[in-house]
Structures are given as C-alpha cells and as structure tokens.
Amino acid sequence: MSHGRWDALLSQITHANGWTMRHQSPHTAVEKRVETAVGLKQASLCWVSRDDERPRIWARYDSEGRNVLESVWLHPLEQADEEQAKAEIHAMLQRIDAAIDGSYARALWLEHNYLAPDTTPKTQHS
C-alpha cells in the first residue's frame, strides 16, 4: 500500500476515534485530550511518511514523569492491503487507550470518576 494511503487511513481512523488534527507539516500530528484525576491531559500521535523510507509512527502521553506510550509502535507493512492496515491502526489505537487508561491519574479518574477541582474564575451574573 502506498505511503499516501497509510497517511489517509491514519488521519481518517484517528479522527473517527476522537483525535484532533494538530498539524500536517513537517510530520502529521494528532492529539487527544483525556480526563484524569489531575485535570485534562493530552496524548499525541505523530507520523512521517515519505516515499523514500518506511512510514514512522510514534506516540506520547506523559504520566509520572515518563512517556507511557513509548512502547506503542506501528510498523506499517508496504505489502499490507487496506483491510490489514485498518486492523493494524485500530489495534494500535486500542494499545494507546489501554496504556493511557492504565496511567495513574487516568486510572484514578476512571475508578472513582474523580475530577480535579475547578479553578476557573467564576463570573457573577446580576
């Protein structure tokens, strides 16, 4: 499958799974905000796809001083057909969600539906 098709599938599937496009140059980056016990946190997923090299994909979500997504990779196979590519992308997104949900602040929020205190200044209406 062409690099351009991988790019298109990654964009479509990440968008359909709640990720928002951040930028497309020099690499494509999407982000997803998640509720945690310490407030909203952001996960990033980036990829570069050039005709002269294999597509590279990496992810980042910091928790307790480390990137819990550092081991989440997808190595696109050029000989993969579209259905295989979709399955690989969905599996990667599931691994990302599982790693984020297993992080300390996110797990607390999921277990107790605990929200950080709202520190937004309140406006008074008369």
Short mmCIF file of C-alpha atoms in Angstrom, two decimals:
data_model
loop_
_atom_site.label_atom_id
_atom_site.label_comp_id
_atom_site.label_asym_id
_atom_site.label_seq_id
_atom_site.Cartn_x
_atom_site.Cartn_y
_atom_site.Cartn_z
CA MET A 1 0.00 0.00 0.00
CA SER A 2 1.28 3.47 -0.79
CA HIS A 3 2.56 5.85 1.86
CA GLY A 4 -0.15 8.34 0.93
CA ARG A 5 -2.82 5.73 1.57
CA TRP A 6 -1.33 4.96 5.02
CA ASP A 7 -1.46 8.70 5.78
CA ALA A 8 -5.09 8.91 4.69
CA LEU A 9 -6.12 5.87 6.74
CA LEU A 10 -4.27 7.11 9.83
CA SER A 11 -5.97 10.51 9.52
CA GLN A 12 -9.44 9.04 8.98
CA ILE A 13 -9.27 6.42 11.71
CA THR A 14 -7.70 8.65 14.36
CA HIS A 15 -10.31 11.35 13.66
CA ALA A 16 -13.11 8.79 13.95
CA ASN A 17 -11.66 7.74 17.32
CA GLY A 18 -11.66 11.18 18.92
CA TRP A 19 -8.26 12.53 17.87
CA THR A 20 -7.93 16.10 16.55
CA MET A 21 -5.54 17.17 13.80
CA ARG A 22 -2.84 19.48 15.14
CA HIS A 23 -0.64 19.91 12.09
CA GLN A 24 0.47 18.15 8.93
CA SER A 25 3.95 19.52 8.28
CA PRO A 26 6.78 18.53 8.62
CA HIS A 27 5.02 15.49 10.11
CA THR A 28 1.39 14.74 10.84
CA ALA A 29 0.35 15.13 14.47
CA VAL A 30 -2.99 14.45 16.09
CA GLU A 31 -3.92 14.92 19.73
CA LYS A 32 -6.49 13.59 22.13
CA ARG A 33 -7.46 15.12 25.47
CA VAL A 34 -8.43 12.82 28.31
CA GLU A 35 -9.93 13.46 31.72
CA THR A 36 -7.73 12.49 34.66
CA ALA A 37 -7.70 12.98 38.41
CA VAL A 38 -5.38 15.96 37.88
CA GLY A 39 -7.41 17.55 35.07
CA LEU A 40 -7.27 17.31 31.30
CA LYS A 41 -4.13 15.76 29.85
CA GLN A 42 -3.07 15.42 26.24
CA ALA A 43 -1.87 12.45 24.21
CA SER A 44 -0.08 12.96 20.90
CA LEU A 45 0.28 10.63 17.96
CA CYS A 46 2.65 11.58 15.13
CA TRP A 47 3.74 10.06 11.87
CA VAL A 48 6.01 10.78 8.95
CA SER A 49 5.51 9.10 5.62
CA ARG A 50 7.95 9.68 2.80
CA ASP A 51 8.24 7.79 -0.45
CA ASP A 52 11.95 7.09 0.13
CA GLU A 53 11.53 5.42 3.54
CA ARG A 54 9.17 3.34 5.59
CA PRO A 55 6.48 5.32 7.49
CA ARG A 56 7.42 6.11 11.11
CA ILE A 57 4.78 6.41 13.81
CA TRP A 58 5.24 7.40 17.47
CA ALA A 59 3.06 8.43 20.41
CA ARG A 60 3.44 10.41 23.64
CA TYR A 61 1.45 10.68 26.87
CA ASP A 62 3.32 11.73 29.98
CA SER A 63 2.40 10.24 33.33
CA GLU A 64 4.51 10.32 36.48
CA GLY A 65 7.47 11.71 34.55
CA ARG A 66 7.57 9.21 31.71
CA ASN A 67 6.01 8.59 28.34
CA VAL A 68 3.64 5.66 28.89
CA LEU A 69 3.26 5.28 25.11
CA GLU A 70 6.96 4.89 24.34
CA SER A 71 6.49 1.19 23.62
CA VAL A 72 3.43 1.66 21.39
CA TRP A 73 4.59 1.42 17.80
CA LEU A 74 3.13 0.55 14.46
CA HIS A 75 5.42 -0.68 11.73
CA PRO A 76 3.36 -0.36 8.55
CA LEU A 77 3.95 -3.13 6.07
CA GLU A 78 4.10 -1.94 2.50
CA GLN A 79 2.56 -5.19 1.28
CA ALA A 80 -0.45 -4.82 3.62
CA ASP A 81 -3.80 -4.43 1.95
CA GLU A 82 -6.28 -1.80 3.14
CA GLU A 83 -8.18 -4.13 5.50
CA GLN A 84 -4.93 -5.27 7.15
CA ALA A 85 -3.82 -1.65 7.51
CA LYS A 86 -7.13 -0.66 9.12
CA ALA A 87 -6.88 -3.58 11.55
CA GLU A 88 -3.29 -2.61 12.47
CA ILE A 89 -4.26 1.02 13.07
CA HIS A 90 -7.27 0.08 15.21
CA ALA A 91 -5.11 -2.34 17.23
CA MET A 92 -2.52 0.40 17.80
CA LEU A 93 -5.22 2.83 18.99
CA GLN A 94 -6.52 0.18 21.39
CA ARG A 95 -2.99 -0.26 22.81
CA ILE A 96 -2.73 3.52 23.19
CA ASP A 97 -6.07 3.77 25.01
CA ALA A 98 -5.16 0.85 27.29
CA ALA A 99 -1.79 2.42 28.18
CA ILE A 100 -3.40 5.81 28.89
CA ASP A 101 -6.21 4.23 30.93
CA GLY A 102 -3.59 2.34 32.94
CA SER A 103 -1.69 5.50 33.86
CA TYR A 104 -2.03 6.60 37.49
CA ALA A 105 -4.10 9.80 37.17
CA ARG A 106 -6.34 8.38 34.44
CA ALA A 107 -6.92 5.13 36.34
CA LEU A 108 -7.93 7.11 39.44
CA TRP A 109 -10.40 9.13 37.39
CA LEU A 110 -11.84 6.02 35.75
CA GLU A 111 -12.15 4.15 39.05
CA HIS A 112 -13.64 6.95 41.11
CA ASN A 113 -14.85 9.40 38.46
CA TYR A 114 -12.74 11.84 40.42
CA LEU A 115 -12.28 15.28 38.87
CA ALA A 116 -9.67 17.84 39.73
CA PRO A 117 -11.06 20.92 41.45
CA ASP A 118 -12.37 23.56 39.06
CA THR A 119 -10.04 26.54 39.33
CA THR A 120 -11.70 28.54 36.57
CA PRO A 121 -12.68 32.02 37.79
CA LYS A 122 -16.43 32.32 38.12
CA THR A 123 -18.27 35.24 36.62
CA GLN A 124 -21.14 36.75 38.51
CA HIS A 125 -24.41 37.46 36.77
CA SER A 126 -26.68 40.20 38.04
#
